[in-house]
Coordinates of N, CA and C in Angstrom, one line a residue:
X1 N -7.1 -86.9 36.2 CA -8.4 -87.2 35.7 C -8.3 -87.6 34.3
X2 N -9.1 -88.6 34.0 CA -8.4 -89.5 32.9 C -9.9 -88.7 31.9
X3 N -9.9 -88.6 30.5 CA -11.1 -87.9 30.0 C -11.8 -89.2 28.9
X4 N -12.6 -89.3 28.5 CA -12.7 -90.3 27.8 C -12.4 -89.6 26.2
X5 N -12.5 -90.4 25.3 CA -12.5 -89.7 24.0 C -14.0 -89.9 23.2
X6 N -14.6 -89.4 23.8 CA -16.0 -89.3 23.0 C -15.7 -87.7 22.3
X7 N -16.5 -87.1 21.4 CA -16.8 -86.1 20.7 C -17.3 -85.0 21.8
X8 N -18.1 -85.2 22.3 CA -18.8 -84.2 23.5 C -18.0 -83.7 24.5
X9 N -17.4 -85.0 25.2 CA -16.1 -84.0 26.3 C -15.2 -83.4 25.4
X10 N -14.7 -84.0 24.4 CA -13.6 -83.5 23.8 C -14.1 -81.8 23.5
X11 N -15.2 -81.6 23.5 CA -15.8 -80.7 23.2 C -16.1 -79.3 24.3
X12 N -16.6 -80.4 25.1 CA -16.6 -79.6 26.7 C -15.2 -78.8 26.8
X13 N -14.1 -80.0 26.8 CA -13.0 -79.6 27.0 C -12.5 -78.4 26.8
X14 N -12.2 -78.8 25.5 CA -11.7 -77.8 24.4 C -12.4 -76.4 24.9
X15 N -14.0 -75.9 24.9 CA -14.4 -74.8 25.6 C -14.1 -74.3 26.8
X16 N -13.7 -75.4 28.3 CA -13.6 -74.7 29.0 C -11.5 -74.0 28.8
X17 N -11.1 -74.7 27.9 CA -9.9 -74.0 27.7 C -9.4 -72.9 27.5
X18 N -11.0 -73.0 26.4 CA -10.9 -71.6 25.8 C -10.2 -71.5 24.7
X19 N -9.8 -73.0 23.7 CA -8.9 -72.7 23.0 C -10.2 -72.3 21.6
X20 N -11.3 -72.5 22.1 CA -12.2 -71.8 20.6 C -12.0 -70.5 20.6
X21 N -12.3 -69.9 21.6 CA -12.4 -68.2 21.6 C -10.8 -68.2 21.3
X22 N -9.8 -68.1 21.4 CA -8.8 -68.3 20.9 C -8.5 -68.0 19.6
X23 N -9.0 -69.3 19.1 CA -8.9 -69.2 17.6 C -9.9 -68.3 16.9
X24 N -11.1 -67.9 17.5 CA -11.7 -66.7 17.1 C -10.9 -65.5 17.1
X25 N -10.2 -65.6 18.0 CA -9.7 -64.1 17.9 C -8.5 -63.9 17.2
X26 N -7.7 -64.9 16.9 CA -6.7 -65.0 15.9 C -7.0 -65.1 14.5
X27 N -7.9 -65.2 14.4 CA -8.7 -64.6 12.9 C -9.1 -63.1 12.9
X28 N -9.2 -62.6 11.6 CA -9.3 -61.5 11.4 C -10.7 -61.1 11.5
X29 N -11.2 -60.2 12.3 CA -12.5 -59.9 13.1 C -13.0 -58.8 12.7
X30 N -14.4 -58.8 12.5 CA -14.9 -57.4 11.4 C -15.2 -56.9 12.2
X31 N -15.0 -55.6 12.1 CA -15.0 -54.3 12.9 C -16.0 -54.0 13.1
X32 N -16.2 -53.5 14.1 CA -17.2 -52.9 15.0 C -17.7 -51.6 14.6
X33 N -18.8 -50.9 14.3 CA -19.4 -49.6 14.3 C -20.0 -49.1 15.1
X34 N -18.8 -48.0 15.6 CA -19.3 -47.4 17.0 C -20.2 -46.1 16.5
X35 N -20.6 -45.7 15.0 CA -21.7 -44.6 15.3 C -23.1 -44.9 15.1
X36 N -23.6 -43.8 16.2 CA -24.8 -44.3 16.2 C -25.6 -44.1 14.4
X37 N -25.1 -43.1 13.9 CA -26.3 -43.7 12.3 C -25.5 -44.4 11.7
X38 N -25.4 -45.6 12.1 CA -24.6 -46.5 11.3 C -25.8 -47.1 10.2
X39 N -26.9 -46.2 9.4 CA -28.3 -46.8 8.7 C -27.5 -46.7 7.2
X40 N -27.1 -47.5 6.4 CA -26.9 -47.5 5.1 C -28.0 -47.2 4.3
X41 N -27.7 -45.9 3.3 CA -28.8 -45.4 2.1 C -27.8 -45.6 0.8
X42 N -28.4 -46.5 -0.1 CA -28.3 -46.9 -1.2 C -28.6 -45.3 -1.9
X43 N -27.5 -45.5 -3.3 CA -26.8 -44.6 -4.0 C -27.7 -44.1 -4.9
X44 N -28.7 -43.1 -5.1 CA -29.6 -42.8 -6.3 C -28.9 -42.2 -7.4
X45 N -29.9 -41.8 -8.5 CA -29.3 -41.4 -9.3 C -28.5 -39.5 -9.2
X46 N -29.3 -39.3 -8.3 CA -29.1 -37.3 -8.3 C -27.6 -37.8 -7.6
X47 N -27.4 -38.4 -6.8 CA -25.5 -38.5 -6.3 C -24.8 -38.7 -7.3
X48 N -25.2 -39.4 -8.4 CA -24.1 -39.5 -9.3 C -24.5 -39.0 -10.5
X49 N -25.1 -37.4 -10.4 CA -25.1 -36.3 -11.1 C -24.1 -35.8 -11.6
X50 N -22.9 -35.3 -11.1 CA -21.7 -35.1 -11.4 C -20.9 -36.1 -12.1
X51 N -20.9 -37.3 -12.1 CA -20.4 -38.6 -12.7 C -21.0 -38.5 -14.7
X52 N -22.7 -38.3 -14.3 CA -22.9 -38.4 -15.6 C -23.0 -36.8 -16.7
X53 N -22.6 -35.4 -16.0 CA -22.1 -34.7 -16.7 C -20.9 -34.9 -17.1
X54 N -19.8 -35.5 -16.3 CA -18.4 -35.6 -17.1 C -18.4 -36.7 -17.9
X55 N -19.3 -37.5 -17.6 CA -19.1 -39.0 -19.2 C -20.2 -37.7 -20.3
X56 N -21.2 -36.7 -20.3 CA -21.4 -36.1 -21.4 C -20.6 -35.2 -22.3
X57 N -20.0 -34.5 -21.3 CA -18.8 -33.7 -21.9 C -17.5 -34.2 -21.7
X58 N -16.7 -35.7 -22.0 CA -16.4 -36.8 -22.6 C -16.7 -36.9 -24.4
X59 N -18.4 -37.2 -24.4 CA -18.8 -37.6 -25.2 C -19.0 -36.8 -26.4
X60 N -18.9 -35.1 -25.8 CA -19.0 -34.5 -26.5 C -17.7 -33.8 -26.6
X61 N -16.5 -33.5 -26.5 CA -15.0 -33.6 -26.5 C -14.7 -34.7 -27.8
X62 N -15.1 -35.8 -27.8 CA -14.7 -37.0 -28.6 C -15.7 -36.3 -30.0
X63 N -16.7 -36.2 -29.9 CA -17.5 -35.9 -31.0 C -16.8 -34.8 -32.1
X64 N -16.0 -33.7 -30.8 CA -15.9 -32.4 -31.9 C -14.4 -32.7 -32.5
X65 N -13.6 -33.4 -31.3 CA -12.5 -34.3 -32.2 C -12.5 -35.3 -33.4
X66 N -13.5 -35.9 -33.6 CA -13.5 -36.1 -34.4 C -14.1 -35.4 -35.9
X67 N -14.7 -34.8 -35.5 CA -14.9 -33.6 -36.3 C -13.9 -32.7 -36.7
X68 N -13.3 -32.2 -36.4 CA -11.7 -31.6 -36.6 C -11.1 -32.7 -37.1
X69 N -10.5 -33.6 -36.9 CA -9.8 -34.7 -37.9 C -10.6 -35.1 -39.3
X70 N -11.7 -35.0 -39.2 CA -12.2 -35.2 -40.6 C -12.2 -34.1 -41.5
X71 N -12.4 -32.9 -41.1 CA -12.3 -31.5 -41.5 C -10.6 -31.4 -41.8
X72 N -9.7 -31.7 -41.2 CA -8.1 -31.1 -41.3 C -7.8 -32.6 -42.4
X73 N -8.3 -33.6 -42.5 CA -7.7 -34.7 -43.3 C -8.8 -34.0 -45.0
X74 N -9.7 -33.9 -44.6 CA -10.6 -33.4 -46.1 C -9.6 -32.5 -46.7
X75 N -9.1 -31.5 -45.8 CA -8.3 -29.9 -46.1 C -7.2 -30.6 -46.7
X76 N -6.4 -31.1 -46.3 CA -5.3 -31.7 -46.7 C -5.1 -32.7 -47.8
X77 N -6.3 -33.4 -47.7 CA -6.3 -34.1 -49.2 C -6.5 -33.5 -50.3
X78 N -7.4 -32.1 -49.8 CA -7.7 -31.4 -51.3 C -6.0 -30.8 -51.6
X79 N -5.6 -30.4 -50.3 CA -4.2 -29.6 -50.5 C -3.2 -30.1 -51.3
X80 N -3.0 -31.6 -51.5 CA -2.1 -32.4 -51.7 C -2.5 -33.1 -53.2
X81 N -3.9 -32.6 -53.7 CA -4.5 -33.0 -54.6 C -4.6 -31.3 -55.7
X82 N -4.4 -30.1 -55.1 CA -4.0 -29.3 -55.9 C -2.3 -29.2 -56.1
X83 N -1.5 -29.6 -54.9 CA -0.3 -29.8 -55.4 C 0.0 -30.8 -56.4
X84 N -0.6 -31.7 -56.4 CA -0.6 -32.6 -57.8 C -0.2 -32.4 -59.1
X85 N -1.8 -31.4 -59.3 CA -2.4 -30.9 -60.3 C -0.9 -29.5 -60.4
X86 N -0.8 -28.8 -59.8 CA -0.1 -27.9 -60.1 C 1.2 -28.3 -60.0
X87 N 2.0 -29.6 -59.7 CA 3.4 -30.5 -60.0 C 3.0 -30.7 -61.9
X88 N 1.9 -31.7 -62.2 CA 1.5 -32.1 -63.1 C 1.5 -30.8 -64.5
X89 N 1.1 -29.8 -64.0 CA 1.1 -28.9 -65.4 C 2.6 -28.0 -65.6
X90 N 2.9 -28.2 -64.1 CA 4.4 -27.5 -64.4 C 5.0 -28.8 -65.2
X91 N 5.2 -29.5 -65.0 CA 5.2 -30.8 -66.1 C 5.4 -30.9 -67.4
X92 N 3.9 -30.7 -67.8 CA 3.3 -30.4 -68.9 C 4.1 -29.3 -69.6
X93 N 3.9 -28.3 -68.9 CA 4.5 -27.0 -69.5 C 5.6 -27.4 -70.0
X94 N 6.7 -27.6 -68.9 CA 8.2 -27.8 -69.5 C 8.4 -29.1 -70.5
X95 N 7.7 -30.0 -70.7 CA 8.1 -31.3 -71.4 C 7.0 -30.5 -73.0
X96 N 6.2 -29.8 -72.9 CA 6.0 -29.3 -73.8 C 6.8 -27.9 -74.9
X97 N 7.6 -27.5 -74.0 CA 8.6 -26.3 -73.4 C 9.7 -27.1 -74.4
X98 N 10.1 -28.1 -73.9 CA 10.8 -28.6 -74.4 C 11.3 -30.0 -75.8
X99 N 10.0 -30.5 -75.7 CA 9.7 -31.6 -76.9 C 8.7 -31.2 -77.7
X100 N 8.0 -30.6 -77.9 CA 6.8 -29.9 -78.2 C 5.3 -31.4 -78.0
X101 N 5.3 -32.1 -76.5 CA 4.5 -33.1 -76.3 C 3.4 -32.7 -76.0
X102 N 1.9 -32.7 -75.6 CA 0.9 -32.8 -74.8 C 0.3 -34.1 -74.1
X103 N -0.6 -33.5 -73.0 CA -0.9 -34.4 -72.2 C 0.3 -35.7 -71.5
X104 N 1.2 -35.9 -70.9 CA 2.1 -36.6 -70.5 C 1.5 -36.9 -69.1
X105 N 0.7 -35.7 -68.2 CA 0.1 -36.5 -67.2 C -1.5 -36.4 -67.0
X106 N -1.6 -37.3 -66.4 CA -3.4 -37.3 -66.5 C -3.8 -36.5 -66.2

């Protein structure tokens, strides 16, 4: 049986071969949902109640850290600013101790 080459048998053809469904099924095919409430409900806010307590106590973790770092660097700079002052007069003392100078450091 000789076929002609028009678009349409070629077309016939091709279907009764079956080479469409074929290539349907050798493609990756979206799955099926076999339950019955397969009804999708969109996500409100009370579900992701638990979500926005842990980004608050996050936000409040970061807050008191930082607060502690400002508090322990303040401490320490006074700390490092009475060591100074108390390097500076022992200083004083001995170069006065020993040259009879004043004021040598600021």
């Amino acid at each position: 049986m000789l076929i002609s080459e028009s678009p349409a048998e070629m077309f016939l053809v091709a279907e009764e071969r079956g080479l469409q469904h074929r290539a349907k099924n050798r493609l990756a095919m979206k799955p099926r949902c076999y339950n019955e409430a397969g009804n999708f409900q969109s996500v409100r806010l009370y579900d992701c109640q638990s979500v926005f307590i842990l980004y608050a106590i996050g936000i409040l973790l970061s807050a008191v850290i930082l607060l502690a770092e400002k508090s322990i660097e303040k401490y320490s700079s006074n700390q490092s600013r009475n060591n100074q002052k108390i390097l500076c007069n022992n200083k004083q003392r001995a170069m006065q101790f020993l040259t009879n100078k004043k004021n040598i450091c600021h």
